[in-house]
Amino acid sequence: MGEHEQQQGWGFETRAIHTGQAPDPTSGAVVTPITLSTTFAQDGVGNHKGFEYSRSGNPTRTALETCVASLEGARHGMAFASGLAAEDNVLRLLSPGDRVLLGNDAYGGTFRLIAKVWAPLGVSWSAVDLTDTDALAAEWPSDTRMVWLETPTNPLLTCVDIEAVAAIAHAHGALVVVDNTFATPFLQTPLTFGADVVVHSATKYLGGHSDVVGGFLALDDDELADRLRFTQNAAGAVPAPFDCYLVLRGVKTLGLRVERHCANARAVVDLLTSHPAVERVLYPQLPDHPGHAAAAKQMRDFGGMVSFTLAGGLQAALEVVRHTEVFTLAESLGAVESLIEHPGQMTHASAAGSPLQVPDSLVRLSVGIESASDLVADLEQALDHV
Ligand code: P1T
């Protein structure tokens, strides 16, 4: 058995700590070195040790790419300078006249990239309800080349049946891209359900400590990987070696952290579902949640993100986010510390007036890994202000 096969047989946590990260052969260092060198010596022209120039490839980046690809069960992995840089690299597969179907709930920046950067270059887009697969099959636009789905979505946490969407998309020759940022590969591996490309904002759970911006692509298809690797190098939105190190370090504890994120999210959901100021709790574990069945089918657990609407509307939402003390009012998600935000005026402001606009009574929580009782008490006192 080769090294690759042996490592694919390892459990998730073992791969997170060891895959792509064998002790350094020259020094024995057990931590992957941060290789700052921008260029690599050649014995003769084209005769090198696998690295020529750090935009094209860097040993610290290769370690990260090998490790996260393995966690996604993918043959190929590519790291980028941000989640949006990774997304942009995928959208470069399209030509003018091609259409992207975007779920009608998605990160505002993804919507902005497609609608404000790629649409003026001739790429068409439609926002569709990807949970309604009958309508998707019946109303499929013939120019569609790509379906872009988040599951769970940002910020409504709707879950989409990847397998069902992939069956329809593939019947029409379209690619399926799944943004797996919210679920993480610990909870969900979209390639196993038929996705063609997995996208991550590594800024979130992969990094896990709010100290690095990064992106990632994982996929199986060799020809598609060649095309994406070509633009990774040609367009050049690659991460610095130190950033690769930070994500690699974060990934080592991904499984542990996500287990705790999920447990803490459940404690928070219990409070929210019983508080009179709360109108509706959005969490995929709740049986009345859209896509609960899809989440139960394709996720190991339900994640650390929780959204809710306030019976008192916009003013109540703004009051709650202003009054938490342990939850910090800030954009972003997926790190050890708990964050609270108002999507309508923060992360999803760029979707205002579009089919992806979010309710103004909505609050989004990224539940961290602090003591659950402190998180619950903090939210309770903030909710008591409205
Ligand atoms: O911020 P960046 O690393 O470029 O990743 C963009 C991105 C992509 N996909 C999803 C699902 C995301 O949530 C994000 C970034 N989101 C936030 C900053 C946020 O607070 O929602």
XYZ file of C-alpha atoms and ligand atoms in Angstrom:
407
model
C 0.000 0.000 0.000
C 1.361 3.435 -0.957
C 1.589 6.340 1.476
C -1.454 8.009 -0.097
C -3.679 4.930 0.275
C -2.465 4.323 3.811
C -3.264 7.881 4.837
C -6.723 7.819 3.224
C -7.427 4.895 5.563
C -6.661 7.023 8.615
C -9.395 8.678 10.655
C -10.225 12.366 10.224
C -8.274 13.606 13.246
C -5.178 11.576 12.309
C -5.189 13.002 8.782
C -5.736 16.530 10.154
C -2.555 16.208 12.219
C -0.308 14.128 9.963
C -1.286 14.179 6.285
C 1.137 16.311 4.274
C 2.985 17.019 7.531
C 5.638 14.302 7.925
C 8.623 15.443 10.043
C 10.993 17.624 8.029
C 13.574 15.245 6.446
C 16.515 17.622 6.931
C 15.985 18.600 10.597
C 13.375 16.223 11.989
C 11.136 19.190 12.944
C 7.673 17.831 13.730
C 6.023 21.125 12.814
C 5.882 21.916 9.098
C 8.454 24.683 8.461
C 7.290 28.043 7.122
C 9.279 28.204 3.894
C 9.669 31.890 3.106
C 11.943 31.441 0.094
C 10.332 32.857 -3.046
C 12.573 30.833 -5.346
C 14.235 27.410 -5.356
C 17.657 26.353 -6.637
C 17.868 24.180 -9.755
C 20.752 21.769 -10.503
C 20.304 22.316 -14.207
C 17.524 24.055 -16.122
C 14.232 22.411 -15.096
C 16.004 20.052 -12.682
C 14.616 20.901 -9.245
C 13.092 19.318 -6.139
C 9.483 20.038 -7.111
C 9.479 23.764 -6.434
C 10.586 26.612 -8.734
C 8.874 29.824 -7.643
C 6.554 30.345 -4.677
C 3.531 31.628 -6.613
C 3.532 28.344 -8.542
C 4.208 26.189 -5.507
C 5.572 26.447 -1.979
C 6.315 23.610 0.486
C 4.198 25.067 3.318
C 1.318 25.569 0.904
C 1.729 22.035 -0.445
C 1.458 20.681 3.105
C -1.803 22.580 3.600
C -3.146 21.589 0.186
C -2.360 17.909 0.790
C -3.910 17.915 4.256
C -7.193 19.691 3.499
C -7.666 17.777 0.239
C -7.413 14.605 2.299
C -9.977 15.878 4.827
C -12.401 16.536 1.960
C -11.670 13.065 0.540
C -10.382 14.836 -2.577
C -7.536 14.000 -4.952
C -6.622 17.671 -5.438
C -6.432 20.690 -3.142
C -5.530 24.329 -3.838
C -5.052 27.110 -1.321
C -5.868 30.770 -2.041
C -5.405 34.170 -0.464
C -9.088 34.374 0.559
C -12.355 32.522 0.161
C -13.403 34.966 -2.532
C -10.100 34.458 -4.377
C -10.850 30.717 -4.414
C -14.376 31.427 -5.680
C -13.054 33.777 -8.356
C -10.689 31.044 -9.529
C -13.660 28.695 -10.021
C -15.748 31.304 -11.819
C -12.884 31.665 -14.338
C -14.028 28.281 -15.704
C -16.998 30.141 -17.252
C -17.185 31.992 -20.560
C -19.406 34.911 -21.611
C -22.895 33.550 -22.252
C -22.648 30.884 -19.551
C -25.060 30.986 -16.611
C -24.513 30.296 -12.907
C -27.461 29.225 -10.774
C -26.914 30.620 -7.310
C -28.951 29.529 -4.321
C -31.272 32.318 -3.170
C -29.494 32.438 0.170
C -25.709 32.805 0.108
C -22.861 34.905 1.463
C -23.310 38.504 0.275
C -19.744 38.638 -1.038
C -20.341 35.606 -3.272
C -23.423 37.310 -4.682
C -21.412 40.519 -5.196
C -18.608 38.669 -6.990
C -21.042 36.996 -9.393
C -23.467 39.905 -9.911
C -21.031 42.834 -9.849
C -17.749 41.408 -11.186
C -18.598 38.465 -13.424
C -21.993 39.579 -14.795
C -20.493 42.714 -16.429
C -18.017 40.348 -18.146
C -20.907 38.441 -19.733
C -21.650 35.658 -17.227
C -25.391 35.373 -16.502
C -26.807 34.406 -13.134
C -30.143 33.493 -11.584
C -31.003 33.105 -7.920
C -33.053 29.951 -7.363
C -34.509 27.914 -4.512
C -32.189 24.908 -4.574
C -34.311 23.069 -1.989
C -37.116 22.822 -4.586
C -35.525 20.234 -6.864
C -38.764 19.639 -8.837
C -38.840 23.313 -9.860
C -35.097 23.227 -10.528
C -35.512 20.304 -12.939
C -38.621 21.797 -14.577
C -37.291 25.334 -15.026
C -33.645 24.595 -15.838
C -32.199 27.427 -18.004
C -30.470 25.796 -20.979
C -27.385 28.068 -20.759
C -26.564 26.905 -17.200
C -22.967 25.694 -16.802
C -22.600 25.838 -13.036
C -24.723 25.482 -9.896
C -23.317 27.289 -6.875
C -24.685 26.083 -3.589
C -24.007 26.670 0.059
C -25.253 24.153 2.565
C -25.925 25.190 5.286
C -26.464 28.630 3.757
C -25.199 31.921 5.075
C -27.128 33.302 6.961
C -30.445 31.371 6.975
C -28.786 27.944 7.464
C -30.998 26.310 4.857
C -29.678 22.899 3.837
C -29.690 21.681 0.255
C -29.657 18.016 -0.809
C -26.319 17.955 -2.667
C -26.975 14.546 -4.243
C -30.360 15.615 -5.648
C -29.027 18.878 -7.101
C -25.961 17.131 -8.530
C -28.154 14.546 -10.308
C -30.120 17.310 -12.077
C -27.054 19.452 -12.848
C -25.044 16.538 -14.212
C -27.933 15.431 -16.426
C -27.609 18.872 -18.056
C -23.795 18.863 -18.171
C -23.377 21.548 -15.484
C -20.783 21.613 -12.711
C -21.808 21.638 -9.044
C -19.794 23.833 -6.704
C -20.469 23.483 -2.975
C -19.335 26.100 -0.481
C -18.563 23.906 2.533
C -17.433 26.761 4.792
C -20.258 26.427 7.340
C -20.232 22.630 7.556
C -16.455 21.985 7.366
C -15.179 18.614 6.091
C -15.561 17.251 9.625
C -19.350 17.426 9.281
C -19.852 17.055 5.523
C -17.818 15.964 2.491
C -19.726 17.230 -0.588
C -17.631 15.287 -3.132
C -19.049 12.052 -1.726
C -22.544 13.340 -2.648
C -21.598 14.202 -6.223
C -20.270 17.768 -5.972
C -17.553 18.603 -8.518
C -15.726 21.310 -6.587
C -15.695 22.195 -2.883
C -14.995 25.799 -1.897
C -13.935 27.096 1.514
C -13.356 30.362 3.178
C -10.411 29.040 5.225
C -10.757 32.272 7.217
C -13.524 30.510 9.139
C -13.491 27.068 10.770
C -10.394 25.745 8.973
C -8.222 28.545 10.395
C -10.474 28.698 13.429
C -8.825 31.531 15.374
C -9.748 34.759 13.515
C -6.119 35.407 12.635
C -5.817 34.461 8.959
C -7.732 35.129 5.726
C -7.619 32.238 3.273
C -9.509 30.154 0.744
C -9.451 26.585 -0.512
C -10.654 24.416 -3.404
C -10.917 20.618 -3.271
C -11.864 18.347 -6.165
C -11.329 14.923 -7.725
C -11.340 15.484 -11.478
C -7.791 15.616 -12.891
C -8.609 17.699 -15.982
C -10.605 20.255 -13.987
C -7.809 20.368 -11.407
C -5.284 21.160 -14.161
C -7.439 24.075 -15.345
C -7.919 25.433 -11.830
C -4.251 25.023 -10.957
C -3.351 26.855 -14.139
C -5.412 29.908 -13.118
C -4.235 29.635 -9.498
C -0.731 30.262 -10.858
C -1.632 32.501 -13.803
C -3.911 34.859 -11.835
C -1.777 34.446 -8.716
C -4.179 34.900 -5.761
C -2.088 32.582 -3.570
C -1.668 32.696 0.224
C 1.579 33.603 1.975
C 3.510 30.714 3.604
C 2.807 32.083 7.089
C -0.924 32.118 6.331
C -0.692 28.509 5.104
C 1.007 27.607 8.380
C -1.763 29.250 10.406
C -4.514 27.373 8.558
C -2.573 24.102 8.843
C -2.203 24.664 12.574
C -5.918 25.435 12.874
C -6.911 22.312 10.976
C -5.141 20.075 13.519
C -7.919 20.822 16.049
C -10.799 21.151 13.585
C -12.605 17.996 14.715
C -12.343 18.835 18.410
C -13.419 22.409 17.885
C -16.392 21.552 15.688
C -17.683 18.992 18.196
C -17.674 21.731 20.837
C -19.172 24.323 18.455
C -22.083 21.934 17.817
C -22.641 21.189 21.523
C -22.589 24.895 22.420
C -24.919 25.734 19.523
C -27.446 23.245 20.924
C -27.337 24.949 24.340
C -27.911 28.324 22.668
C -30.767 26.944 20.548
C -32.468 25.621 23.691
C -32.458 29.138 25.162
C -33.581 30.863 21.970
C -36.481 28.494 21.304
C -37.917 29.265 24.752
C -37.343 33.051 24.848
C -40.421 35.232 24.178
C -38.443 37.948 22.333
C -37.418 35.417 19.676
C -39.756 34.927 16.728
C -38.029 32.054 14.916
C -34.860 30.042 15.451
C -33.002 28.852 12.359
C -30.865 25.791 13.109
C -30.729 22.677 10.892
C -31.300 20.293 13.792
C -34.774 21.719 14.421
C -37.318 19.447 12.687
C -39.269 22.451 11.282
C -36.140 23.906 9.690
C -36.050 23.962 5.856
C -33.612 21.302 4.793
C -33.548 19.467 8.129
C -33.863 16.210 6.188
C -30.966 17.156 3.879
C -28.806 18.069 6.865
C -29.637 14.826 8.659
C -28.761 12.897 5.489
C -25.428 14.514 4.636
C -24.040 16.030 7.851
C -22.514 14.283 10.854
C -23.900 17.004 13.158
C -25.611 20.362 12.671
C -22.822 22.910 13.094
C -21.973 25.939 15.180
C -23.955 28.618 13.331
C -27.358 29.702 14.630
C -29.604 32.452 13.258
C -32.848 33.841 14.667
C -35.413 36.550 14.044
C -36.772 38.894 16.697
C -40.496 39.430 17.211
C -39.657 43.129 17.703
C -38.149 43.504 14.206
C -35.134 45.614 13.234
C -34.921 47.681 16.419
C -35.023 44.577 18.621
C -32.317 42.924 16.494
C -30.054 45.979 16.799
C -30.640 46.085 20.585
C -29.665 42.432 21.032
C -26.430 42.690 19.037
C -25.508 45.839 21.004
C -25.932 44.250 24.417
C -23.961 41.013 24.337
C -20.657 40.911 26.212
C -19.201 37.455 25.594
C -20.492 37.409 22.000
C -18.512 40.108 20.145
C -20.362 42.214 17.584
C -18.332 41.523 14.446
C -18.460 40.054 10.939
C -16.957 36.626 10.200
C -17.510 33.282 11.896
C -16.084 29.893 12.662
C -13.457 30.808 15.243
C -13.014 29.888 18.890
C -14.652 33.095 20.127
C -18.394 33.683 19.784
C -19.531 36.415 17.396
C -22.899 38.087 16.836
C -23.915 40.201 13.866
C -26.791 41.776 11.964
C -26.577 40.291 8.431
C -28.905 42.878 6.852
C -26.594 45.773 7.717
C -23.283 43.899 7.896
C -22.282 40.725 5.996
C -25.232 40.786 3.586
C -25.595 44.536 3.015
C -24.432 44.012 -0.598
C -27.487 41.765 -1.213
C -30.014 44.508 -0.306
C -32.677 44.854 -2.997
C -31.687 41.514 -4.613
C -33.376 38.092 -4.380
C -30.786 37.308 -1.670
C -31.900 40.123 0.653
C -32.242 38.928 4.265
C -34.897 39.910 6.844
C -33.958 42.965 8.915
C -35.109 41.244 12.111
C -32.395 38.600 11.612
C -29.445 38.064 13.954
C -26.644 35.580 13.199
C -24.524 33.848 15.820
C -21.223 32.113 15.344
C -21.246 30.043 18.521
C -17.701 29.665 19.820
C -16.116 27.135 22.135
C -16.320 29.083 25.399
C -18.217 27.663 28.415
C -21.767 27.006 27.231
C -23.307 28.433 30.418
C -21.603 31.800 29.843
C -22.861 31.962 26.261
C -26.413 31.168 27.303
C -26.357 33.704 30.173
C -24.930 36.381 27.880
C -27.626 35.938 25.244
C -30.343 35.801 27.884
C -29.358 39.162 29.359
C -29.090 40.698 25.870
C -32.537 39.376 24.900
C -33.994 40.721 28.137
C -33.204 44.242 26.850
C -35.894 44.008 24.169
O -13.864 36.324 3.516
P -13.317 35.286 2.579
O -12.249 34.430 3.170
O -12.931 35.864 1.253
O -14.508 34.236 2.284
C -15.703 34.603 1.674
C -16.808 33.679 2.108
C -17.130 32.603 1.295
N -18.111 31.735 1.628
C -18.809 31.874 2.763
C -19.891 30.893 3.089
C -18.526 32.930 3.639
O -19.229 33.020 4.773
C -17.509 33.859 3.310
C -17.164 35.008 4.186
N -18.170 35.312 5.123
C -18.097 36.304 6.064
C -17.060 37.134 6.201
C -19.264 36.402 6.960
O -19.185 37.029 8.038
O -20.308 35.828 6.608
